[in-house]
mmCIF file of C-alpha atoms in Angstrom:
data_model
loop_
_atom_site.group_PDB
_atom_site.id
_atom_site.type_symbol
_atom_site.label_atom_id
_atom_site.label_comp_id
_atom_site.label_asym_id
_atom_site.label_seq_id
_atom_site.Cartn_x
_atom_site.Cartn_y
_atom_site.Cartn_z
ATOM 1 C CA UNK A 21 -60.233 54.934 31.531
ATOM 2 C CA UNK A 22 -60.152 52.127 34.106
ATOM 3 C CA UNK A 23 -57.570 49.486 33.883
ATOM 4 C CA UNK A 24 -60.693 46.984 34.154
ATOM 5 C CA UNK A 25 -62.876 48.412 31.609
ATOM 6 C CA UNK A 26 -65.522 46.966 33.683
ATOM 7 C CA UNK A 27 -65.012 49.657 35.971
ATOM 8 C CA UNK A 28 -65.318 52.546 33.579
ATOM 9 C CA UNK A 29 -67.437 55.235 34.337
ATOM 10 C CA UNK A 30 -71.341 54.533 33.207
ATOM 11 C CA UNK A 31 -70.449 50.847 32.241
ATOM 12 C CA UNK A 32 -73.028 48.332 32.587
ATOM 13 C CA UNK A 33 -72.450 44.851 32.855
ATOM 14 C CA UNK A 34 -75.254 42.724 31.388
ATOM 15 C CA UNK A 35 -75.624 38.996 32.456
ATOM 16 C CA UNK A 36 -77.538 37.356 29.342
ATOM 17 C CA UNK A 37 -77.757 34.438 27.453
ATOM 18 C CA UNK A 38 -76.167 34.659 24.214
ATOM 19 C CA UNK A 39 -79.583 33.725 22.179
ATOM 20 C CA UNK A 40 -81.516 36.352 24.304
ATOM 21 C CA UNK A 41 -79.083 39.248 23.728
ATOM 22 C CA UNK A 42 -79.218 38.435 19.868
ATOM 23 C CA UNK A 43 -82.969 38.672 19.945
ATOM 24 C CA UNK A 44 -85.668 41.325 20.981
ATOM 25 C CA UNK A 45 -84.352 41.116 24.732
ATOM 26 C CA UNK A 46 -81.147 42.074 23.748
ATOM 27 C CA UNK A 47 -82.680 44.475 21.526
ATOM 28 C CA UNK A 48 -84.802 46.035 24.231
ATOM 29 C CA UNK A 49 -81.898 46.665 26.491
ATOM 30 C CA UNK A 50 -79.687 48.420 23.913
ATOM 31 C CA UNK A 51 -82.349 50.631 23.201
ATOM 32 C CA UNK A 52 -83.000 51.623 26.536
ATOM 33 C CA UNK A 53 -79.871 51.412 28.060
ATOM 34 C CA UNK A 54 -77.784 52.277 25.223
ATOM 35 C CA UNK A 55 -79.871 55.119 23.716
ATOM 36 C CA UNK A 56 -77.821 58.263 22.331
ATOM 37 C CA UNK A 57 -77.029 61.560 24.812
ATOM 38 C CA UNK A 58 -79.153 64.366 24.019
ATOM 39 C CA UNK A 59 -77.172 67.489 22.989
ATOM 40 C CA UNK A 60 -74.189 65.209 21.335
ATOM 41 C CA UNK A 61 -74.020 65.124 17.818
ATOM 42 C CA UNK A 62 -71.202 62.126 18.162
ATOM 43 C CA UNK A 63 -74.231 59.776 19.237
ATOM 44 C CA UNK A 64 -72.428 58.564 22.077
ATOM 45 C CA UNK A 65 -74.876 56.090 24.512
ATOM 46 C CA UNK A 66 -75.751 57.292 28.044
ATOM 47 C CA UNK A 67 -74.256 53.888 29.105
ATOM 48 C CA UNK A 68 -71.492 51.254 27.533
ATOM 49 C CA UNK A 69 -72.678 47.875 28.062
ATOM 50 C CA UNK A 70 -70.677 44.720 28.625
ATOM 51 C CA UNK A 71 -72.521 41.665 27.773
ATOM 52 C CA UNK A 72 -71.480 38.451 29.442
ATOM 53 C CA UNK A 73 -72.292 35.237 28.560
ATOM 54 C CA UNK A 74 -74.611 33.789 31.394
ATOM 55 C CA UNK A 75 -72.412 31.144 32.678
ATOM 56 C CA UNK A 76 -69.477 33.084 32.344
ATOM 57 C CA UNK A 77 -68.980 35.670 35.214
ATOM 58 C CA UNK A 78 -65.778 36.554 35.632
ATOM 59 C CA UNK A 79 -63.972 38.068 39.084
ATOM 60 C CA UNK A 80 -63.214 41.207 37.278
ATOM 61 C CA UNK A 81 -66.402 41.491 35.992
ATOM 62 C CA UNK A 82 -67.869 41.183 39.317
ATOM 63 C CA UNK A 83 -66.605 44.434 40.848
ATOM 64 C CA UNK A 84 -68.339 46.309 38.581
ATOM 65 C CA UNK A 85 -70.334 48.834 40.085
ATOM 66 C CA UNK A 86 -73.941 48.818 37.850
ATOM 67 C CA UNK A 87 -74.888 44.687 36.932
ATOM 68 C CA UNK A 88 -77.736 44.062 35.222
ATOM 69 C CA UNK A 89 -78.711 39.779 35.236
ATOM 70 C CA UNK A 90 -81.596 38.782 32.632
ATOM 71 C CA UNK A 91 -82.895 35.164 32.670
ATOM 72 C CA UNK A 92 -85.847 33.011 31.914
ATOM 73 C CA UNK A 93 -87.164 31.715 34.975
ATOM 74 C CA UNK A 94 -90.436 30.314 36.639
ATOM 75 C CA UNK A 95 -90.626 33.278 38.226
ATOM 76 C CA UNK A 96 -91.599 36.935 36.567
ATOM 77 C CA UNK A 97 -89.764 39.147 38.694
ATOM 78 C CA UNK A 98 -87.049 42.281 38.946
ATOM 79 C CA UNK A 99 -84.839 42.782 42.111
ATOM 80 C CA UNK A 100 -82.335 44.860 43.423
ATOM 81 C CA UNK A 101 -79.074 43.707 45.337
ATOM 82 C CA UNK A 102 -76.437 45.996 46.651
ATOM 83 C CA UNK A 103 -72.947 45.515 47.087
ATOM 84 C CA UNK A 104 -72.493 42.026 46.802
ATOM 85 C CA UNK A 105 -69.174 41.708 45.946
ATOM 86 C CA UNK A 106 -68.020 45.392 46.323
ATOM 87 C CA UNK A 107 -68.936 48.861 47.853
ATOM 88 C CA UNK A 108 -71.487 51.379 45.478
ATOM 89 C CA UNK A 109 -72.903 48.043 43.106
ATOM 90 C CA UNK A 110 -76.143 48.098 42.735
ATOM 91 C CA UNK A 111 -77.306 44.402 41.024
ATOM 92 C CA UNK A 112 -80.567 44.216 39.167
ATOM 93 C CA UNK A 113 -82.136 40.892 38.505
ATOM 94 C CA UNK A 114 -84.334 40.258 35.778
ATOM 95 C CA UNK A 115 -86.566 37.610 35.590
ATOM 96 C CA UNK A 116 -89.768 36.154 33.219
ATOM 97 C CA UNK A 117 -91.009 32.757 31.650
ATOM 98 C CA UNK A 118 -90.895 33.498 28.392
ATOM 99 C CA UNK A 119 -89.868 36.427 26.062
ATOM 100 C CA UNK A 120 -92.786 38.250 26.043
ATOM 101 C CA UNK A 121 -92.719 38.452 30.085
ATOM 102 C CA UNK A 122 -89.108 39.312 29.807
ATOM 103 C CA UNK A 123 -89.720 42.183 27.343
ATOM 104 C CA UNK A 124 -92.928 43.620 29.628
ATOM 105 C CA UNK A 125 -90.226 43.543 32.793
ATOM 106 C CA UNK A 126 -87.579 45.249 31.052
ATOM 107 C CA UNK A 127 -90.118 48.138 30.115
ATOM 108 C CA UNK A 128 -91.442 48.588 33.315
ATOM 109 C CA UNK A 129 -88.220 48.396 34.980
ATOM 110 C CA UNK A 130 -85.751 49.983 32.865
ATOM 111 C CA UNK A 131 -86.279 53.752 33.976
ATOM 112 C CA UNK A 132 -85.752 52.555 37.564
ATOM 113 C CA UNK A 133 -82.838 50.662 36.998
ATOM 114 C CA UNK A 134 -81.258 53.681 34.890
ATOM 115 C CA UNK A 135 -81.978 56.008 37.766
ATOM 116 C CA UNK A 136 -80.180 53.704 40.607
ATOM 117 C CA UNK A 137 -77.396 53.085 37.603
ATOM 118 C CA UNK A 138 -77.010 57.104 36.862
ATOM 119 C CA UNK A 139 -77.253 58.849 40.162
ATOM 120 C CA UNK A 140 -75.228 56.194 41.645
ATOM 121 C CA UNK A 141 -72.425 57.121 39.480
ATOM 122 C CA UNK A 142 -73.274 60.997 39.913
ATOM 123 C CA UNK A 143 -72.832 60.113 43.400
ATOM 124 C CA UNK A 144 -69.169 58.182 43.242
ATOM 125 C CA UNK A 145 -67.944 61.318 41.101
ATOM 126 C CA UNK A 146 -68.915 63.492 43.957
ATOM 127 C CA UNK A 147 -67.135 61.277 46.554
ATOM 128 C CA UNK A 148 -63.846 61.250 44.684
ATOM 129 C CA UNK A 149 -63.769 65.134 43.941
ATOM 130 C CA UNK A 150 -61.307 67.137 45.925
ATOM 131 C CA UNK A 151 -63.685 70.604 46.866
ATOM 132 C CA UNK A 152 -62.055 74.193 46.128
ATOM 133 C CA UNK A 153 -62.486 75.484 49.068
ATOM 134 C CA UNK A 154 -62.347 78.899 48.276
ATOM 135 C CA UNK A 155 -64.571 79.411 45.091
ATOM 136 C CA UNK A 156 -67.055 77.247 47.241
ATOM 137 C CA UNK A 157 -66.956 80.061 49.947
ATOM 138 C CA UNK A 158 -67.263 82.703 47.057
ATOM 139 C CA UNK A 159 -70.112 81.050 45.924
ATOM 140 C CA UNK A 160 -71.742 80.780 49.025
ATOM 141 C CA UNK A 161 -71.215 84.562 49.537
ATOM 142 C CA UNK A 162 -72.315 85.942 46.269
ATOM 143 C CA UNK A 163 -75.207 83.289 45.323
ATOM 144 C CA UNK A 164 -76.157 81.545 48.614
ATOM 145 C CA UNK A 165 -75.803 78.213 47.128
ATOM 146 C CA UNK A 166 -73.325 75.150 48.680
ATOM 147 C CA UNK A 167 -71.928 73.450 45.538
ATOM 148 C CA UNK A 168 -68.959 70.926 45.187
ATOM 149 C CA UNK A 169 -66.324 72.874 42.725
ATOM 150 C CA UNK A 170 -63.593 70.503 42.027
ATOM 151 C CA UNK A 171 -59.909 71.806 42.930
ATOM 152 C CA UNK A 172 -59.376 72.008 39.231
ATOM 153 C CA UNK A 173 -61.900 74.780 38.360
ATOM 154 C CA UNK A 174 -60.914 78.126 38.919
ATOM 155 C CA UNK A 175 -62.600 82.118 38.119
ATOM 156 C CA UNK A 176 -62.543 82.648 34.774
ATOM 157 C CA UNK A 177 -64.626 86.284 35.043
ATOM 158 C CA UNK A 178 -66.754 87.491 37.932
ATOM 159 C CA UNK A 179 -69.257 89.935 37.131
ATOM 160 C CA UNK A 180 -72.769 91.147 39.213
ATOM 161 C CA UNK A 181 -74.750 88.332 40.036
ATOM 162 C CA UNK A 182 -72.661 85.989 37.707
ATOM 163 C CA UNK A 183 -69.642 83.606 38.078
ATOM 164 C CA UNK A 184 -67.667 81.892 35.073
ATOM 165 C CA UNK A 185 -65.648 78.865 36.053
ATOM 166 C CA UNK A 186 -63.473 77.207 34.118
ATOM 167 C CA UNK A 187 -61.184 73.588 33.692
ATOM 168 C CA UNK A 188 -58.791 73.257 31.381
ATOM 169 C CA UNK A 189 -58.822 69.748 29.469
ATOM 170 C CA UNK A 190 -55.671 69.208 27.071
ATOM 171 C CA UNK A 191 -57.134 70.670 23.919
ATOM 172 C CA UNK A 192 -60.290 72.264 25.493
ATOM 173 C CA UNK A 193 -62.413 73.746 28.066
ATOM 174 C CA UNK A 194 -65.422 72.377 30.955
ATOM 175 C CA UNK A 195 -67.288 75.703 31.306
ATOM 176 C CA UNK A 196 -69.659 76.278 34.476
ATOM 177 C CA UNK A 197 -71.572 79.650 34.504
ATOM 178 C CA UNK A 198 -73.745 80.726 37.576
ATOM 179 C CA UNK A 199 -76.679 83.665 37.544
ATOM 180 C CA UNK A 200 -79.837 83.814 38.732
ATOM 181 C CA UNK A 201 -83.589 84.884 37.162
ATOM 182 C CA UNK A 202 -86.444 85.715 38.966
ATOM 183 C CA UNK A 203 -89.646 83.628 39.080
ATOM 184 C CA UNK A 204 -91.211 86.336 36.415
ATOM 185 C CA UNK A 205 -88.359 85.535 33.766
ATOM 186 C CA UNK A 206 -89.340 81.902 33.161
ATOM 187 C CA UNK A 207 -93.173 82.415 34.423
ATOM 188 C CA UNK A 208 -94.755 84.407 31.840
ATOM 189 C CA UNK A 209 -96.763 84.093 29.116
ATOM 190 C CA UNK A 210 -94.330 82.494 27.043
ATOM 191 C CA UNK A 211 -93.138 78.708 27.613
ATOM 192 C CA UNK A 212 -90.861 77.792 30.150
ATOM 193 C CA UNK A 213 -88.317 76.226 27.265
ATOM 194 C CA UNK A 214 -88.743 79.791 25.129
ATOM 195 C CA UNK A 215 -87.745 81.967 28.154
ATOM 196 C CA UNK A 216 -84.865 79.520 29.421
ATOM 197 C CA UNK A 217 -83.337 79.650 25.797
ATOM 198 C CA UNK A 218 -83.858 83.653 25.609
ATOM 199 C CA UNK A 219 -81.923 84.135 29.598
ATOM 200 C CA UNK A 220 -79.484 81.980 28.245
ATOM 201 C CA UNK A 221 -78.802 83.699 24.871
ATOM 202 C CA UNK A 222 -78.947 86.908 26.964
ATOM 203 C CA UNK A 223 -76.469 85.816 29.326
ATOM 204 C CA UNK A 224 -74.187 84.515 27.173
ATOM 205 C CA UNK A 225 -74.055 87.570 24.307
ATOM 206 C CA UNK A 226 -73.041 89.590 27.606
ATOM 207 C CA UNK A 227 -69.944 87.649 29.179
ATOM 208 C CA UNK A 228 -69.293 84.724 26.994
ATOM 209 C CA UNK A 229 -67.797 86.498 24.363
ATOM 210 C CA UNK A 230 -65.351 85.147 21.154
ATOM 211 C CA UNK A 231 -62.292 85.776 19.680
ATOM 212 C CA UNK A 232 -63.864 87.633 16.438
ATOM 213 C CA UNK A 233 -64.816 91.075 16.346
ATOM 214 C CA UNK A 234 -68.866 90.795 17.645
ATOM 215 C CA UNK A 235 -68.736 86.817 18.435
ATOM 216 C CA UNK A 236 -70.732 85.671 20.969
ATOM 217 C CA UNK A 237 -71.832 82.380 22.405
ATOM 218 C CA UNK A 238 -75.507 81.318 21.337
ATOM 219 C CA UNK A 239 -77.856 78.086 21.360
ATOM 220 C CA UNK A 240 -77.775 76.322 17.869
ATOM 221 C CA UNK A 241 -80.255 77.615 16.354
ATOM 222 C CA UNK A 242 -81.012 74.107 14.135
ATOM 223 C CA UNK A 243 -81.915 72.042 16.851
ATOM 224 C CA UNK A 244 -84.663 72.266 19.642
ATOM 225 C CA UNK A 245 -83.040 71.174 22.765
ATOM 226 C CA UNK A 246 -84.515 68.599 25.079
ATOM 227 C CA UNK A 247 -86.212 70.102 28.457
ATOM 228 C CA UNK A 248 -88.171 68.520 31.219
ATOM 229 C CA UNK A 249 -88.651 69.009 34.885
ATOM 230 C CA UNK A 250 -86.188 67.233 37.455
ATOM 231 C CA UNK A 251 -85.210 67.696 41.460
ATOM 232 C CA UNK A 252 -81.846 68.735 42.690
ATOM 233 C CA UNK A 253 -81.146 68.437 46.241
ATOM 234 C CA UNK A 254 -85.244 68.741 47.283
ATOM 235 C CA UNK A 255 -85.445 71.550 45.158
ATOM 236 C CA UNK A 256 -87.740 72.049 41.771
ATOM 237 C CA UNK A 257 -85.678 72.342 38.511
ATOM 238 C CA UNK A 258 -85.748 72.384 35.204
ATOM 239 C CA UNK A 259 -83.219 70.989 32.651
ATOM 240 C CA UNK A 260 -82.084 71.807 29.133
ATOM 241 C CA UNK A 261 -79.917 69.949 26.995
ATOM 242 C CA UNK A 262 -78.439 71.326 23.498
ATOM 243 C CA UNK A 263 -76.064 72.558 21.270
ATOM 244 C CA UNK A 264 -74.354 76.020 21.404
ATOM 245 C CA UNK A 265 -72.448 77.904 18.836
ATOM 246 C CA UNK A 266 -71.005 80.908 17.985
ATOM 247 C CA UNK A 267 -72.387 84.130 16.404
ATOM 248 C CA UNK A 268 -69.556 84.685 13.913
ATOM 249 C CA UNK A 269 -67.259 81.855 14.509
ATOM 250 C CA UNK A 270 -67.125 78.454 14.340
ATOM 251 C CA UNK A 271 -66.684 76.970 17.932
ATOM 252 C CA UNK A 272 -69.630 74.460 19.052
ATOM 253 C CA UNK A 273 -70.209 71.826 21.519
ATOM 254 C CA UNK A 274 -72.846 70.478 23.657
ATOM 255 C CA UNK A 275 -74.287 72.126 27.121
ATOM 256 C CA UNK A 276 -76.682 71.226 30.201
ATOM 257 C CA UNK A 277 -78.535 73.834 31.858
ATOM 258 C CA UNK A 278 -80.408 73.572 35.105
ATOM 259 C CA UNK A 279 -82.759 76.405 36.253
ATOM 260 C CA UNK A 280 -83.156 75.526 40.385
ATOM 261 C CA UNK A 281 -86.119 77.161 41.980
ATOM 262 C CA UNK A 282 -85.227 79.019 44.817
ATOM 263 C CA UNK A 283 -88.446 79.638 46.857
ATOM 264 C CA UNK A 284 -87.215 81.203 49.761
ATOM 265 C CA UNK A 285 -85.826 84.273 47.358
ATOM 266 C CA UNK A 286 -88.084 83.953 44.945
ATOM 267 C CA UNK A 287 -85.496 83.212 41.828
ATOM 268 C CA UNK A 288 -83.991 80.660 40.004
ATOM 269 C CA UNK A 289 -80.260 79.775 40.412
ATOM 270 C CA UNK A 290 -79.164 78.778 37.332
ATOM 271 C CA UNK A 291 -76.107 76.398 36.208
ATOM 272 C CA UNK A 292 -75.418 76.384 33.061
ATOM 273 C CA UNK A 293 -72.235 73.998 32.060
ATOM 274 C CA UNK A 294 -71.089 73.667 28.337
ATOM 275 C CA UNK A 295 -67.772 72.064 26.953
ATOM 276 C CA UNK A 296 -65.659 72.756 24.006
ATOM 277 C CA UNK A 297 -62.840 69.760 23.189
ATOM 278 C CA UNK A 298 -62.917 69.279 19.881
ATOM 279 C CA UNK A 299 -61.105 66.124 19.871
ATOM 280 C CA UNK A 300 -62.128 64.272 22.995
ATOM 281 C CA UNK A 301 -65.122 62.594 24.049
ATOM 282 C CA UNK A 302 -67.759 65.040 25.379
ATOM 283 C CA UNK A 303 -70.043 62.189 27.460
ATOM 284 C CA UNK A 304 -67.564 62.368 30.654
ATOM 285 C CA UNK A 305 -67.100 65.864 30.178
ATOM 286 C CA UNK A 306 -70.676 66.642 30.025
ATOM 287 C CA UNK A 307 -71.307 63.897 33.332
ATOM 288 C CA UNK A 308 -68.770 65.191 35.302
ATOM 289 C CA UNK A 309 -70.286 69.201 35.174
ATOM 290 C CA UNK A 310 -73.754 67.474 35.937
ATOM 291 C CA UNK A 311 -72.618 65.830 38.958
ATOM 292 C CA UNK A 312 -70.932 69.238 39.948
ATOM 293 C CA UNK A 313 -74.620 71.140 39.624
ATOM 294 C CA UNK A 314 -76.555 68.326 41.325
ATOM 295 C CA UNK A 315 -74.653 68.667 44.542
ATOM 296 C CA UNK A 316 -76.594 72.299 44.548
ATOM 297 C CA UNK A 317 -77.909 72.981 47.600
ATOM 298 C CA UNK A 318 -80.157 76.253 48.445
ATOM 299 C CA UNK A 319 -78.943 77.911 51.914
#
């Protein structure tokens, strides 16, 4: 955490009138901005907003890096400054007459503004991490992939055509696994979520094995998990969100898994990162391992 919590990661600072962030406006921003992480069963939001009132703006409130202004005004508008008082801010400016305008702006904006908010902190993690050089040349060698493994990651178990790498965290674990499929595994006549869930089960009853006699690692089994189609580094994708557990144990936690299509060999390369703290917050946890699989990049 930042000494100026208005510099936290995926902080939002939101410039509002105090009657408009009591009523639907306000409303309409915590729901879209503020809406719980899929795959968390702690309900914690994708972002942590800071309200301000509007005539209060404060210098340490200025530096932060995602600001979002909302204001009646003659003029029904949203724009986008960046770095205006510091380096990597992004400043959105809402604008209507009345409510109702206000309200229309927010949901035609809001997925916009999340994006530039979201993959400009994906983007700052990236910056700041300090590359293992060598598991990066592994990787390159045994997947032909360029990806941006943190220092603090190292081989947990190698086998053919997959890579476990794991950082310790005080009282738990960030877990990245790498494999690939080929385009017939997630192609077929079955849906692209139902063959993503079975490589995954597959792949896990085979190296990511518990402490109990016949344990295993498995998606929960009680709840769907989210999947839709994304891009990582000009490349097609596809990405689940869920729960995993254990096949005779008790361990759980949350996981992200990106299937990258690979065109030039035919195949997916696919990331799969899950986390196991069982005290700690797992929202950073979870960001930081996305930011790690979107710096992917097919050689």
């Amino acid at each position: 955490m930042a000494k100026n919590p208005y510099l936290n990661q995926n902080s939002v600072t939101v410039l509002i009138s105090q009657s408009l962030w009591n009523g639907k406006v306000g409303a309409k921003i915590r729901e879209k901005f503020a809406a719980p992480i899929v795959g968390l069963h702690d309900c914690e939001s994708v972002f942590t907003l800071l309200p301000i009132h509007a005539n209060y703006f404060p210098s340490a409130a200025k530096v932060s890096r995602n600001i979002l202004i909302v204001s009646s005004s003659f003029k029904t508008q949203t724009t986008l400054v960046k770095n205006k008082y510091t380096e990597n801010q992004n400043i959105y400016t809402i604008q209507g007459k009345n409510q109702e305008l206000l309200l229309n702006q927010l949901q035609n904006s809001s997925k916009e503004i999340m994006n530039t908010f979201y993959n400009s902190e994906i983007n700052l993690i990236l910056t700041k991490n300090k590359i293992n050089t060598k598991l990066q040349k592994q990787i390159k060698k045994q997947f032909s992939i360029d990806i941006q493994v943190p220092t603090d990651y190292q081989k947990a178990l190698q086998g053919e055509n997959f890579l476990w790498l794991r950082k310790e965290i005080g009282s738990g674990y960030n877990n990245l696994l790498i494999y690939t499929a080929s385009f017939s595994a997630l192609y077929n006549k079955n849906a692209l979520v139902t063959n993503s869930l079975f490589i995954r089960n597959q792949v896990s009853k085979k190296y990511v094995l518990g402490k109990t006699d016949g344990s295993y690692m498995i998606t929960e089994q009680a709840y769907y998990p989210s999947f839709h189609t994304t891009e990582i580094q000009n490349n097609l994708a596809y990405e689940m969100r869920g729960n995993w557990e254990f096949h005779k144990d008790f361990m759980n936690g949350p996981y992200l898994n990106f299937a990258i299509r690979d065109n030039k060999l035919k195949r997916f390369i696919i990331i799969d990162g899950f986390a196991f703290n069982p005290i700690h917050s797992k929202k950073d946890l979870l960001f930081e391992m996305e930011a790690v699989i979107k710096s992917t990049k097919i050689l």
